Structures are given as C-alpha cells and as structure tokens.
PDB file of C-alpha atoms in Angstrom:
ATOM      1  CA  MET A 290     -12.635  -5.125 -14.422  1.00 63.00           C
ATOM      2  CA  LYS A 291     -10.168  -6.004 -11.570  1.00 56.00           C
ATOM      3  CA  THR A 292     -11.301  -7.045  -8.029  1.00 50.00           C
ATOM      4  CA  GLY A 293     -10.322  -5.982  -4.770  1.00 48.00           C
ATOM      5  CA  GLU A 294      -8.545  -9.425  -4.383  1.00 44.00           C
ATOM      6  CA  ASP A 295      -6.104  -8.329  -7.218  1.00 45.00           C
ATOM      7  CA  ALA A 296      -5.141  -5.046  -5.457  1.00 45.00           C
ATOM      8  CA  ARG A 297      -1.562  -4.758  -4.688  1.00 38.00           C
ATOM      9  CA  GLY A 298      -0.326  -3.207  -1.193  1.00 41.00           C
ATOM     10  CA  GLU A 299       2.796  -1.167  -0.151  1.00 42.00           C
ATOM     11  CA  GLY A 300       5.185  -2.960  -1.811  1.00 43.00           C
ATOM     12  CA  SER A 301       3.710  -2.662  -5.152  1.00 47.00           C
ATOM     13  CA  THR A 302       5.492  -1.318  -8.100  1.00 55.00           C
ATOM     14  CA  GLY A 303       4.035   1.260 -10.924  1.00 66.00           C
ATOM     15  CA  PRO A 304       2.354   4.639 -10.227  1.00 79.00           C
ATOM     16  CA  GLN A 305       1.136   5.346  -6.858  1.00 89.00           C
ATOM     17  CA  LYS A 306      -2.537   4.208  -6.394  1.00 94.00           C
ATOM     18  CA  LEU A 307      -4.825   7.155  -5.378  1.00 96.00           C
ATOM     19  CA  GLY A 308      -8.357   7.181  -4.550  1.00 97.00           C
ATOM     20  CA  LEU A 309     -11.069   9.724  -3.436  1.00 98.00           C
ATOM     21  CA  CYS A 310     -14.039   7.982  -1.311  1.00 98.00           C
ATOM     22  CA  VAL A 311     -17.422  10.194  -0.833  1.00 98.00           C
ATOM     23  CA  LEU A 312     -18.749   9.605   2.482  1.00 97.00           C
ATOM     24  CA  CYS A 313     -22.174  10.844   2.481  1.00 97.00           C
ATOM     25  CA  GLY A 314     -25.572  10.939   4.733  1.00 96.00           C
ATOM     26  CA  LEU A 315     -27.714  12.911   6.664  1.00 96.00           C
ATOM     27  CA  PRO A 316     -26.174  15.021   9.275  1.00 95.00           C
ATOM     28  CA  ALA A 317     -25.453  12.995  12.574  1.00 95.00           C
ATOM     29  CA  ALA A 318     -25.584   9.823  10.919  1.00 95.00           C
ATOM     30  CA  GLY A 319     -22.190   8.924  12.364  1.00 93.00           C
ATOM     31  CA  LYS A 320     -20.148   9.873   9.260  1.00 94.00           C
ATOM     32  CA  SER A 321     -17.196  11.406  11.153  1.00 93.00           C
ATOM     33  CA  THR A 322     -16.804   8.690  13.572  1.00 92.00           C
ATOM     34  CA  PHE A 323     -17.105   6.161  10.838  1.00 93.00           C
ATOM     35  CA  ALA A 324     -14.328   8.144   8.754  1.00 94.00           C
ATOM     36  CA  ARG A 325     -11.990   8.051  11.666  1.00 93.00           C
ATOM     37  CA  ALA A 326     -12.456   4.163  12.450  1.00 92.00           C
ATOM     38  CA  LEU A 327     -11.922   3.534   8.626  1.00 93.00           C
ATOM     39  CA  SER A 328      -8.886   5.610   8.602  1.00 94.00           C
ATOM     40  CA  HIS A 329      -7.413   3.793  11.437  1.00 93.00           C
ATOM     41  CA  ARG A 330      -8.322   0.176  10.119  1.00 92.00           C
ATOM     42  CA  LEU A 331      -6.830   1.144   6.658  1.00 93.00           C
ATOM     43  CA  GLN A 332      -3.575   2.452   8.063  1.00 94.00           C
ATOM     44  CA  GLN A 333      -3.262  -0.708  10.518  1.00 93.00           C
ATOM     45  CA  GLU A 334      -4.392  -3.426   8.301  1.00 91.00           C
ATOM     46  CA  ARG A 335      -3.347  -2.306   4.800  1.00 93.00           C
ATOM     47  CA  GLY A 336      -0.558   0.092   5.532  1.00 93.00           C
ATOM     48  CA  TRP A 337      -2.103   2.873   3.269  1.00 95.00           C
ATOM     49  CA  ALA A 338      -2.102   6.609   3.825  1.00 95.00           C
ATOM     50  CA  VAL A 339      -5.093   7.981   4.649  1.00 96.00           C
ATOM     51  CA  CYS A 340      -6.728  11.520   4.544  1.00 96.00           C
ATOM     52  CA  VAL A 341      -9.920  12.284   5.846  1.00 97.00           C
ATOM     53  CA  VAL A 342     -11.087  15.700   5.164  1.00 97.00           C
ATOM     54  CA  ALA A 343     -14.356  16.591   7.489  1.00 95.00           C
ATOM     55  CA  TYR A 344     -16.175  19.655   5.608  1.00 93.00           C
ATOM     56  CA  ASP A 345     -17.384  20.839   8.813  1.00 89.00           C
ATOM     57  CA  ASP A 346     -13.993  21.018  10.379  1.00 90.00           C
ATOM     58  CA  VAL A 347     -12.609  23.104   7.154  1.00 91.00           C
ATOM     59  CA  MET A 348     -15.611  25.376   5.889  1.00 80.00           C
ATOM     60  CA  PRO A 349     -18.051  26.517   8.471  1.00 58.00           C
ATOM     61  CA  ASP A 350     -15.696  27.720  11.172  1.00 53.00           C
ATOM     62  CA  ALA A 351     -13.315  29.320   8.482  1.00 45.00           C
ATOM     63  CA  PHE A 352     -16.577  31.183   7.371  1.00 54.00           C
ATOM     64  CA  LEU A 353     -18.345  31.867  10.564  1.00 49.00           C
ATOM     65  CA  ARG A 354     -15.263  33.679  11.995  1.00 45.00           C
ATOM     66  CA  GLU A 355     -15.950  36.348   9.574  1.00 45.00           C
ATOM     67  CA  ALA A 356     -19.659  36.312   9.603  1.00 43.00           C
ATOM     68  CA  SER A 357     -22.327  36.241  12.170  1.00 42.00           C
ATOM     69  CA  ALA A 358     -24.987  33.997  10.267  1.00 49.00           C
ATOM     70  CA  ARG A 359     -24.687  30.840   8.133  1.00 55.00           C
ATOM     71  CA  PRO A 360     -23.768  31.517   4.463  1.00 55.00           C
ATOM     72  CA  LEU A 361     -26.421  31.317   1.945  1.00 62.00           C
ATOM     73  CA  PRO A 362     -26.557  28.126  -0.354  1.00 65.00           C
ATOM     74  CA  SER A 363     -25.035  29.690  -3.249  1.00 75.00           C
ATOM     75  CA  GLN A 364     -22.121  30.823  -0.858  1.00 80.00           C
ATOM     76  CA  TRP A 365     -21.995  27.195   0.492  1.00 81.00           C
ATOM     77  CA  LYS A 366     -21.659  25.779  -3.256  1.00 86.00           C
ATOM     78  CA  LEU A 367     -18.638  28.504  -3.887  1.00 89.00           C
ATOM     79  CA  LEU A 368     -17.067  27.163  -0.727  1.00 90.00           C
ATOM     80  CA  ARG A 369     -17.441  23.432  -1.548  1.00 91.00           C
ATOM     81  CA  GLN A 370     -15.923  24.059  -5.126  1.00 93.00           C
ATOM     82  CA  GLU A 371     -13.110  26.131  -3.270  1.00 94.00           C
ATOM     83  CA  LEU A 372     -12.263  23.257  -1.154  1.00 95.00           C
ATOM     84  CA  LEU A 373     -12.038  21.003  -4.175  1.00 96.00           C
ATOM     85  CA  LYS A 374      -9.864  23.102  -5.661  1.00 96.00           C
ATOM     86  CA  TYR A 375      -7.698  22.546  -2.483  1.00 97.00           C
ATOM     87  CA  LEU A 376      -7.741  19.094  -2.906  1.00 97.00           C
ATOM     88  CA  GLU A 377      -6.934  19.292  -6.451  1.00 97.00           C
ATOM     89  CA  TYR A 378      -3.580  21.251  -5.657  1.00 96.00           C
ATOM     90  CA  PHE A 379      -2.953  18.590  -3.154  1.00 97.00           C
ATOM     91  CA  LEU A 380      -3.416  15.795  -5.412  1.00 96.00           C
ATOM     92  CA  MET A 381      -1.137  17.789  -8.119  1.00 95.00           C
ATOM     93  CA  ALA A 382       1.712  17.722  -5.682  1.00 95.00           C
ATOM     94  CA  VAL A 383       1.218  13.927  -4.974  1.00 95.00           C
ATOM     95  CA  ILE A 384       0.982  12.890  -8.483  1.00 94.00           C
ATOM     96  CA  ASN A 385       3.802  14.820  -9.805  1.00 93.00           C
ATOM     97  CA  GLY A 386       6.054  14.500  -6.409  1.00 91.00           C
ATOM     98  CA  CYS A 387       6.706  18.043  -5.924  1.00 91.00           C
ATOM     99  CA  GLN A 388       5.839  20.800  -3.264  1.00 91.00           C
ATOM    100  CA  MET A 389       2.537  21.695  -2.784  1.00 94.00           C
ATOM    101  CA  SER A 390       1.656  25.234  -3.568  1.00 91.00           C
ATOM    102  CA  ALA A 391      -1.144  27.392  -2.401  1.00 92.00           C
ATOM    103  CA  PRO A 392      -3.847  28.719  -4.987  1.00 93.00           C
ATOM    104  CA  PRO A 393      -3.448  32.371  -5.615  1.00 90.00           C
ATOM    105  CA  ASP A 394      -7.458  32.848  -4.911  1.00 89.00           C
ATOM    106  CA  ARG A 395      -8.041  31.443  -1.658  1.00 91.00           C
ATOM    107  CA  THR A 396      -9.868  31.902   1.623  1.00 90.00           C
ATOM    108  CA  GLU A 397      -7.129  32.462   3.832  1.00 90.00           C
ATOM    109  CA  ALA A 398      -8.796  30.991   7.096  1.00 90.00           C
ATOM    110  CA  MET A 399     -10.178  27.991   5.006  1.00 92.00           C
ATOM    111  CA  TRP A 400      -6.785  27.435   3.389  1.00 93.00           C
ATOM    112  CA  GLU A 401      -5.251  27.437   7.169  1.00 92.00           C
ATOM    113  CA  ASP A 402      -7.686  24.832   8.281  1.00 93.00           C
ATOM    114  CA  PHE A 403      -7.105  22.700   5.252  1.00 95.00           C
ATOM    115  CA  ILE A 404      -3.353  22.864   5.873  1.00 94.00           C
ATOM    116  CA  THR A 405      -3.870  21.969   9.576  1.00 94.00           C
ATOM    117  CA  CYS A 406      -6.160  19.288   8.470  1.00 95.00           C
ATOM    118  CA  LEU A 407      -3.151  17.587   6.296  1.00 96.00           C
ATOM    119  CA  LYS A 408      -0.395  18.342   8.779  1.00 95.00           C
ATOM    120  CA  ASP A 409      -2.487  16.709  11.411  1.00 95.00           C
ATOM    121  CA  GLN A 410      -2.541  13.318   9.245  1.00 96.00           C
ATOM    122  CA  ASN A 411       1.087  13.700   8.849  1.00 94.00           C
ATOM    123  CA  LEU A 412       0.695  14.246   4.915  1.00 96.00           C
ATOM    124  CA  ILE A 413       2.470  17.383   4.643  1.00 94.00           C
ATOM    125  CA  SER A 414       5.621  18.740   6.655  1.00 88.00           C
ATOM    126  CA  SER A 415       5.540  21.745   9.120  1.00 70.00           C
ATOM    127  CA  ALA A 416       9.268  22.450   7.781  1.00 59.00           C
ATOM    128  CA  ALA A 417       8.305  23.555   4.435  1.00 55.00           C
ATOM    129  CA  CYS A 418       8.654  27.090   3.150  1.00 64.00           C
ATOM    130  CA  GLU A 419       5.710  28.487   4.628  1.00 57.00           C
ATOM    131  CA  ALA A 420       6.605  31.930   4.047  1.00 62.00           C
ATOM    132  CA  GLN A 421       6.509  31.294   0.320  1.00 67.00           C
ATOM    133  CA  SER A 422       3.224  29.401   0.624  1.00 79.00           C
ATOM    134  CA  CYS A 423       4.996  26.041  -0.363  1.00 87.00           C
ATOM    135  CA  TYR A 424       4.658  22.762   1.486  1.00 92.00           C
ATOM    136  CA  LEU A 425       6.664  19.787   1.609  1.00 92.00           C
ATOM    137  CA  LEU A 426       4.778  16.191   1.449  1.00 94.00           C
ATOM    138  CA  THR A 427       5.765  13.502   3.811  1.00 94.00           C
ATOM    139  CA  LYS A 428       7.202  10.227   3.124  1.00 93.00           C
ATOM    140  CA  THR A 429       3.672   9.035   4.233  1.00 92.00           C
ATOM    141  CA  ALA A 430       1.830  10.908   1.308  1.00 93.00           C
ATOM    142  CA  VAL A 431       3.829   9.431  -1.439  1.00 92.00           C
ATOM    143  CA  SER A 432       5.219   5.959  -0.305  1.00 89.00           C
ATOM    144  CA  GLY A 433       2.055   3.981  -0.788  1.00 91.00           C
ATOM    145  CA  PRO A 434      -1.519   3.808  -1.606  1.00 95.00           C
ATOM    146  CA  LEU A 435      -3.373   7.155  -0.571  1.00 96.00           C
ATOM    147  CA  PHE A 436      -7.048   7.393  -0.044  1.00 96.00           C
ATOM    148  CA  LEU A 437      -8.885  10.837   0.353  1.00 97.00           C
ATOM    149  CA  ILE A 438     -12.069  10.296   2.582  1.00 97.00           C
ATOM    150  CA  LEU A 439     -14.517  13.219   2.070  1.00 98.00           C
ATOM    151  CA  ASP A 440     -17.020  13.598   4.809  1.00 97.00           C
ATOM    152  CA  ASP A 441     -19.937  15.765   4.132  1.00 95.00           C
ATOM    153  CA  ASN A 442     -23.755  15.279   3.534  1.00 95.00           C
ATOM    154  CA  PHE A 443     -23.453  15.387  -0.125  1.00 96.00           C
ATOM    155  CA  TYR A 444     -27.071  15.078  -0.329  1.00 94.00           C
ATOM    156  CA  TYR A 445     -27.302  16.206  -3.742  1.00 95.00           C
ATOM    157  CA  GLN A 446     -26.143  13.715  -6.718  1.00 96.00           C
ATOM    158  CA  SER A 447     -24.433  16.873  -8.268  1.00 95.00           C
ATOM    159  CA  MET A 448     -22.204  17.508  -5.166  1.00 96.00           C
ATOM    160  CA  ARG A 449     -20.843  14.039  -5.456  1.00 97.00           C
ATOM    161  CA  TYR A 450     -20.284  14.150  -9.193  1.00 97.00           C
ATOM    162  CA  GLU A 451     -18.027  16.895  -8.828  1.00 97.00           C
ATOM    163  CA  VAL A 452     -15.705  14.794  -6.645  1.00 97.00           C
ATOM    164  CA  TYR A 453     -16.138  12.136  -9.698  1.00 97.00           C
ATOM    165  CA  GLN A 454     -15.162  14.832 -12.204  1.00 97.00           C
ATOM    166  CA  LEU A 455     -11.834  15.272 -10.039  1.00 97.00           C
ATOM    167  CA  ALA A 456     -11.231  11.693  -9.803  1.00 97.00           C
ATOM    168  CA  ARG A 457     -11.502  11.348 -13.807  1.00 97.00           C
ATOM    169  CA  LYS A 458      -9.467  14.460 -14.442  1.00 96.00           C
ATOM    170  CA  TYR A 459      -6.628  12.718 -12.809  1.00 96.00           C
ATOM    171  CA  SER A 460      -7.503   8.890 -13.455  1.00 96.00           C
ATOM    172  CA  LEU A 461      -8.038   8.264  -9.712  1.00 97.00           C
ATOM    173  CA  GLY A 462     -10.060   5.546  -8.199  1.00 97.00           C
ATOM    174  CA  PHE A 463     -13.587   6.496  -7.015  1.00 98.00           C
ATOM    175  CA  CYS A 464     -16.088   5.451  -4.834  1.00 98.00           C
ATOM    176  CA  GLN A 465     -19.064   6.230  -2.486  1.00 98.00           C
ATOM    177  CA  VAL A 466     -20.363   5.084   0.748  1.00 97.00           C
ATOM    178  CA  PHE A 467     -23.748   6.047   1.942  1.00 97.00           C
ATOM    179  CA  LEU A 468     -24.358   5.872   5.788  1.00 95.00           C
ATOM    180  CA  ASP A 469     -28.108   4.968   6.192  1.00 95.00           C
ATOM    181  CA  CYS A 470     -29.481   6.403   9.612  1.00 94.00           C
ATOM    182  CA  SER A 471     -32.821   6.701  10.566  1.00 95.00           C
ATOM    183  CA  LEU A 472     -34.276  10.344  10.638  1.00 96.00           C
ATOM    184  CA  GLU A 473     -35.116   9.901  14.344  1.00 96.00           C
ATOM    185  CA  THR A 474     -31.611   8.584  15.348  1.00 95.00           C
ATOM    186  CA  CYS A 475     -30.198  11.517  13.553  1.00 96.00           C
ATOM    187  CA  LEU A 476     -32.338  14.095  15.276  1.00 96.00           C
ATOM    188  CA  GLN A 477     -31.792  12.491  18.406  1.00 95.00           C
ATOM    189  CA  ARG A 478     -28.009  12.665  18.130  1.00 95.00           C
ATOM    190  CA  ASN A 479     -28.000  16.176  16.794  1.00 95.00           C
ATOM    191  CA  GLY A 480     -29.909  17.280  20.032  1.00 95.00           C
ATOM    192  CA  GLN A 481     -27.118  16.115  21.949  1.00 94.00           C
ATOM    193  CA  ARG A 482     -24.482  18.149  20.176  1.00 92.00           C
ATOM    194  CA  PRO A 483     -23.029  21.358  21.459  1.00 90.00           C
ATOM    195  CA  GLN A 484     -23.631  23.192  18.305  1.00 86.00           C
ATOM    196  CA  ALA A 485     -26.709  21.462  16.901  1.00 91.00           C
ATOM    197  CA  LEU A 486     -28.466  22.030  13.600  1.00 91.00           C
ATOM    198  CA  PRO A 487     -32.097  23.256  13.490  1.00 93.00           C
ATOM    199  CA  ALA A 488     -34.181  19.988  13.326  1.00 94.00           C
ATOM    200  CA  GLU A 489     -35.942  21.482  10.460  1.00 94.00           C
ATOM    201  CA  THR A 490     -32.647  21.628   8.417  1.00 92.00           C
ATOM    202  CA  ILE A 491     -32.332  17.809   8.961  1.00 94.00           C
ATOM    203  CA  HIS A 492     -36.008  17.012   8.003  1.00 96.00           C
ATOM    204  CA  LEU A 493     -35.552  19.247   4.910  1.00 94.00           C
ATOM    205  CA  MET A 494     -32.256  17.425   3.814  1.00 94.00           C
ATOM    206  CA  GLU A 495     -34.074  13.966   4.598  1.00 95.00           C
ATOM    207  CA  ARG A 496     -36.816  15.105   2.059  1.00 95.00           C
ATOM    208  CA  LYS A 497     -34.165  16.293  -0.548  1.00 94.00           C
ATOM    209  CA  ILE A 498     -31.385  13.730  -0.114  1.00 96.00           C
ATOM    210  CA  GLU A 499     -30.463  11.857  -3.418  1.00 96.00           C
ATOM    211  CA  LYS A 500     -29.010   8.624  -2.382  1.00 96.00           C
ATOM    212  CA  PRO A 501     -26.540   7.002  -4.762  1.00 96.00           C
ATOM    213  CA  ASN A 502     -28.273   5.185  -7.401  1.00 96.00           C
ATOM    214  CA  PRO A 503     -25.848   2.820  -9.532  1.00 95.00           C
ATOM    215  CA  GLU A 504     -28.663   1.211 -11.670  1.00 94.00           C
ATOM    216  CA  LYS A 505     -29.268   4.848 -12.947  1.00 94.00           C
ATOM    217  CA  ASN A 506     -26.032   6.532 -12.873  1.00 95.00           C
ATOM    218  CA  ALA A 507     -22.994   4.604 -14.260  1.00 95.00           C
ATOM    219  CA  TRP A 508     -20.662   6.592 -12.632  1.00 96.00           C
ATOM    220  CA  GLU A 509     -22.099   5.427  -9.223  1.00 97.00           C
ATOM    221  CA  HIS A 510     -21.580   1.783  -9.753  1.00 96.00           C
ATOM    222  CA  ASN A 511     -18.517   1.787  -7.116  1.00 96.00           C
ATOM    223  CA  SER A 512     -21.485   2.537  -4.248  1.00 97.00           C
ATOM    224  CA  LEU A 513     -22.174   0.900  -0.908  1.00 95.00           C
ATOM    225  CA  THR A 514     -24.764   1.689   1.616  1.00 94.00           C
ATOM    226  CA  ILE A 515     -24.017   0.791   4.985  1.00 93.00           C
ATOM    227  CA  GLN A 516     -26.493   0.716   8.031  1.00 89.00           C
ATOM    228  CA  SER A 517     -25.635   3.129  10.817  1.00 82.00           C
ATOM    229  CA  PRO A 518     -24.746   2.998  13.859  1.00 69.00           C
ATOM    230  CA  ALA A 519     -23.926  -0.645  13.290  1.00 66.00           C
ATOM    231  CA  CYS A 520     -21.455  -2.018  10.589  1.00 68.00           C
ATOM    232  CA  SER A 521     -21.860  -5.714  10.409  1.00 70.00           C
ATOM    233  CA  PRO A 522     -18.717  -7.792   9.562  1.00 72.00           C
ATOM    234  CA  GLU A 523     -20.211  -8.608   6.086  1.00 77.00           C
ATOM    235  CA  ALA A 524     -20.384  -5.244   5.684  1.00 81.00           C
ATOM    236  CA  SER A 525     -16.948  -4.446   6.704  1.00 84.00           C
ATOM    237  CA  LEU A 526     -15.810  -7.014   4.184  1.00 87.00           C
ATOM    238  CA  LYS A 527     -17.866  -5.321   1.322  1.00 91.00           C
ATOM    239  CA  LEU A 528     -16.351  -1.902   2.320  1.00 92.00           C
ATOM    240  CA  THR A 529     -12.753  -3.096   2.023  1.00 91.00           C
ATOM    241  CA  ASP A 530     -13.363  -4.735  -1.190  1.00 94.00           C
ATOM    242  CA  LEU A 531     -15.279  -1.718  -2.614  1.00 96.00           C
ATOM    243  CA  LEU A 532     -12.301   0.536  -1.622  1.00 95.00           C
ATOM    244  CA  LEU A 533      -9.583  -2.062  -3.350  1.00 95.00           C
ATOM    245  CA  THR A 534     -11.714  -2.420  -6.117  1.00 96.00           C
ATOM    246  CA  ALA A 535     -11.839   1.435  -6.644  1.00 96.00           C
ATOM    247  CA  LEU A 536      -7.673   1.698  -6.399  1.00 94.00           C
ATOM    248  CA  GLU A 537      -7.439  -1.140  -8.912  1.00 95.00           C
ATOM    249  CA  ASN A 538     -10.085   0.306 -11.463  1.00 95.00           C
ATOM    250  CA  PRO A 539      -9.173   4.267 -11.599  1.00 96.00           C
ATOM    251  CA  VAL A 540     -11.723   6.228 -13.430  1.00 95.00           C
ATOM    252  CA  LYS A 541     -10.529   6.916 -17.042  1.00 91.00           C
ATOM    253  CA  CYS A 542     -10.614  10.035 -18.557  1.00 81.00           C
ATOM    254  CA  VAL A 543     -12.944   8.952 -21.574  1.00 60.00           C
ATOM    255  CA  GLU A 544     -15.206   7.331 -19.160  1.00 45.00           C
ATOM    256  CA  ASP A 545     -18.668   9.113 -19.229  1.00 46.00           C
ATOM    257  CA  ASN A 546     -17.076  11.890 -21.337  1.00 52.00           C
ATOM    258  CA  VAL A 547     -19.803  14.424 -21.572  1.00 55.00           C
ATOM    259  CA  GLU A 548     -18.107  16.608 -23.887  1.00 54.00           C
ATOM    260  CA  GLN A 549     -17.172  13.881 -26.231  1.00 55.00           C
ATOM    261  CA  LYS A 550     -20.926  12.689 -26.160  1.00 59.00           C
ATOM    262  CA  GLU A 551     -22.021  16.242 -26.814  1.00 57.00           C
ATOM    263  CA  THR A 552     -19.538  16.699 -29.851  1.00 56.00           C
ATOM    264  CA  ASP A 553     -20.770  13.289 -31.146  1.00 57.00           C
ATOM    265  CA  ARG A 554     -24.226  14.332 -30.777  1.00 62.00           C
ATOM    266  CA  ILE A 555     -23.735  17.505 -32.602  1.00 60.00           C
ATOM    267  CA  THR A 556     -21.906  15.601 -35.536  1.00 59.00           C
ATOM    268  CA  CYS A 557     -24.625  13.342 -36.013  1.00 59.00           C
ATOM    269  CA  SER A 558     -27.196  16.049 -36.025  1.00 59.00           C
ATOM    270  CA  THR A 559     -25.183  17.718 -38.659  1.00 58.00           C
ATOM    271  CA  ASN A 560     -24.968  14.640 -40.662  1.00 60.00           C
ATOM    272  CA  ILE A 561     -28.762  14.260 -40.735  1.00 64.00           C
ATOM    273  CA  LEU A 562     -29.500  17.645 -41.379  1.00 66.00           C
ATOM    274  CA  HIS A 563     -26.961  17.812 -44.420  1.00 62.00           C
ATOM    275  CA  GLN A 564     -28.488  14.599 -45.697  1.00 68.00           C
ATOM    276  CA  ALA A 565     -31.928  16.140 -45.782  1.00 71.00           C
ATOM    277  CA  ASP A 566     -30.484  19.561 -47.325  1.00 73.00           C
ATOM    278  CA  GLN A 567     -29.094  17.281 -50.122  1.00 73.00           C
ATOM    279  CA  THR A 568     -32.249  15.752 -50.845  1.00 78.00           C
ATOM    280  CA  LEU A 569     -34.169  19.084 -50.953  1.00 80.00           C
ATOM    281  CA  ARG A 570     -31.563  20.501 -53.155  1.00 83.00           C
ATOM    282  CA  ARG A 571     -32.072  17.654 -55.613  1.00 81.00           C
ATOM    283  CA  ILE A 572     -35.762  18.255 -55.284  1.00 84.00           C
ATOM    284  CA  VAL A 573     -35.580  21.895 -55.819  1.00 80.00           C
ATOM    285  CA  SER A 574     -33.251  21.415 -59.045  1.00 80.00           C
ATOM    286  CA  GLN A 575     -36.039  18.913 -60.648  1.00 82.00           C
ATOM    287  CA  THR A 576     -38.661  21.251 -59.762  1.00 81.00           C
ATOM    288  CA  MET A 577     -36.788  24.138 -61.289  1.00 82.00           C
ATOM    289  CA  LYS A 578     -36.170  22.425 -64.563  1.00 80.00           C
ATOM    290  CA  GLU A 579     -39.990  21.197 -64.614  1.00 79.00           C
ATOM    291  CA  ALA A 580     -40.675  25.208 -63.873  1.00 78.00           C
ATOM    292  CA  LYS A 581     -38.542  26.225 -67.092  1.00 74.00           C
ATOM    293  CA  GLY A 582     -40.347  24.146 -69.125  1.00 70.00           C
ATOM    294  CA  THR A 583     -43.795  25.378 -67.996  1.00 63.00           C
ATOM    295  CA  LEU A 584     -42.874  28.917 -68.278  1.00 59.00           C
ATOM    296  CA  GLY A 585     -41.604  28.246 -71.759  1.00 57.00           C
ATOM    297  CA  THR A 586     -45.097  27.520 -72.778  1.00 54.00           C
ATOM    298  CA  TYR A 587     -46.773  30.230 -71.191  1.00 50.00           C
ATOM    299  CA  ARG A 588     -48.835  32.644 -73.481  1.00 54.00           C
ATOM    300  CA  PRO A 589     -49.495  36.220 -72.524  1.00 53.00           C
ATOM    301  CA  GLY A 590     -52.972  36.552 -71.081  1.00 53.00           C
ATOM    302  CA  SER A 591     -53.069  33.323 -69.640  1.00 51.00           C
ATOM    303  CA  ARG A 592     -53.280  32.791 -65.787  1.00 50.00           C
ATOM    304  CA  PRO A 593     -51.714  29.871 -64.274  1.00 49.00           C
ATOM    305  CA  ASP A 594     -53.108  28.280 -61.209  1.00 50.00           C
ATOM    306  CA  SER A 595     -51.428  29.790 -58.350  1.00 45.00           C
ATOM    307  CA  ALA A 596     -51.886  27.123 -56.122  1.00 48.00           C
ATOM    308  CA  ALA A 597     -50.229  24.692 -58.631  1.00 47.00           C
ATOM    309  CA  SER A 598     -47.472  26.993 -59.581  1.00 52.00           C
ATOM    310  CA  PRO A 599     -44.239  25.098 -59.705  1.00 51.00           C
ATOM    311  CA  VAL A 600     -42.385  28.486 -58.998  1.00 48.00           C
ATOM    312  CA  SER A 601     -44.410  29.077 -55.677  1.00 51.00           C
ATOM    313  CA  TRP A 602     -43.588  25.651 -54.696  1.00 48.00           C
ATOM    314  CA  THR A 603     -40.033  25.732 -55.485  1.00 48.00           C
ATOM    315  CA  LEU A 604     -39.436  29.091 -53.534  1.00 50.00           C
ATOM    316  CA  GLY A 605     -40.831  27.302 -50.752  1.00 55.00           C
ATOM    317  CA  CYS A 606     -38.611  24.325 -50.926  1.00 51.00           C
ATOM    318  CA  THR A 607     -35.752  26.810 -51.437  1.00 50.00           C
ATOM    319  CA  SER A 608     -36.823  28.731 -48.133  1.00 53.00           C
ATOM    320  CA  ALA A 609     -36.943  25.239 -46.175  1.00 52.00           C
ATOM    321  CA  SER A 610     -33.502  24.163 -47.497  1.00 50.00           C
ATOM    322  CA  LEU A 611     -32.002  27.308 -46.364  1.00 48.00           C
ATOM    323  CA  GLN A 612     -33.169  27.250 -43.074  1.00 56.00           C
ATOM    324  CA  LEU A 613     -32.229  23.837 -42.478  1.00 51.00           C
ATOM    325  CA  GLU A 614     -28.629  24.966 -43.621  1.00 49.00           C
ATOM    326  CA  ALA A 615     -28.661  27.896 -41.180  1.00 51.00           C
ATOM    327  CA  SER A 616     -29.846  25.618 -38.412  1.00 52.00           C
ATOM    328  CA  SER A 617     -26.903  23.087 -39.224  1.00 49.00           C
ATOM    329  CA  ARG A 618     -24.497  25.644 -39.121  1.00 49.00           C
ATOM    330  CA  ARG A 619     -25.777  27.390 -35.684  1.00 50.00           C
ATOM    331  CA  THR A 620     -25.813  23.989 -34.338  1.00 49.00           C
TER     332      THR A 620
END
C-alpha cells in the first residue's frame, strides 16, 4: 500500500484521483464546521477540488417543503439512496469527462438543492443547458484531485457501507472520519440551534451509533477518530495522511467482493455435496449387488429379517442420495 507521502498533487499525470470521505458522528458534534475548515485547508494547501455535501442541506428542506412532519425512517433511507444516485451521476460525468445529466426519476426539490450545492462550490457551470437537464463541469472539477466529503450522522455501519460500495464500483479512494464528541456537548450545542432536534433523538442515536471498527471490518481500515471540538496538530497530520493514502490506494473492484465470495461458497458447497453423492452411489451400487445375491437364494415360504434386509437399507440410501442431489441443485 502506498502511503500519503507517495501521493501526487495537482501536476501529476495519469487518471484523475477521486476520493470519498465519510464524515460521521452525533448531531451537533461539529461535523459541518469541521468539513468547511477541512475543505478550505485542502484547497489552500493541496490545490485539490473539494465538494462538501451536507445531507442536512440537501435532503430535509427538500422534503419538508412538501410535508408537515419529518419523514419516516424508511423514507429517510430512500432519500439517502437517492442522494447517492445523484453523487453517482456527478462522478460518472467527472470520470468520463462529459456533461452531467439529471436522473430520470428524481425528487425535483432535492435535485435542485444538490445542483445548488455543486454550483456554490464551483464544480458545475451555470452556463449549462439546464433546460435539457444537462450541466457542464467546471475546470475546477476536472483539473486535479477531487475529494467529496459527505457530512452526515452515518450512525449505522450499513449507511457508510453504501458509500463504500459506490467507491468500489468506480475504484475511488475511500476513508472515514468519526468526530467524537461527548453527549453533553452535543445536547448543549443542539439546544442553541434555531431548529433543534428533540433531545431524545440525540440520546437514541448515541445508544445506537456504530462507530467505525477497522479491526472487525476490513473495508473500514481507512478510518480516523478525531476528538471534537479540538483538533490537535497531531490529529491534523493524521487526517491529511489518511486522505492522501485513500487517494493513492483506491478501492479495487475485486476487494471485499461479496458476490464473488458467495459464488465461491456455493461452488465449494456443491463440490462437497457432489463428493458425498458419489460416495453414496458407490455404496448403493455395492449394496444392490449384494441384495441380488441374497434374493437369488430366497426360498418361497421363508421370511427374511426385515430389519436387516439389504433391499430396505438400499432404498434408504437411495432416498438420501436423491435428497442430497436435489439439495445440491437448489443451492
């Protein structure tokens, strides 16, 4: 694995380096402030293009303009997946060096907020053919390394894994930053907000949050926990190295390939069943031969011991063999 020191900057040759950074933590942990500061530093010190996508700025307002209550968890999940689809359309345009088109099935208000997010960060041009739902990328978006920082709670591992799957699909760099802030501080900050969340929501999320666990999940190995509100110089250096390392070591399409692992598992299982079936078939064949010899010496009026009857035992083996074969085909 290449380290951050190996990373090339704006003048590098080869394909454009793209990365996704998941910024997660409790509500009011300071994620948005941290994301803005990080974006500014990366642009000033590294010359990178940075896109901060704050989920709170794109999803809730778009939804609440059409609804009087907060969406249900199932609706939130659909909105999150829709936003990831928007990000994918933007990434495809960057990778292919073409215009960004609008997805056919979209929540219009949320899509408009997403477009505004990209325009405000000088990543797409207002001079695009918007009437045809096409948007031109700016020079900023395609001239050097580009990092997308996704700012949300991401309190479930499954939420972050969806972003990782997107990185894997297009061989992008991927990393996670968990902003660790005490519950008391989050509650205090939340109370000072104009549109504060219910305190019980933060309490519930604090109990349910699944922090990045690199030791358990290999796909989370590029993760860093930073204490909030303070970010020490040492943590700042670790953060820079994390981002550089992610860019230099994009996720490979074959890494953590669940589909391939499942295929291998089925193949292995099928082979074991096939071997067992062949063994049973040999036993059945031998038993049938012995049964024929026994039946050949049978005399009318005699009564063979049913418990020890080779024919009965053979039928049982045959049944077991057929069941294994059927199971193998179903698998």
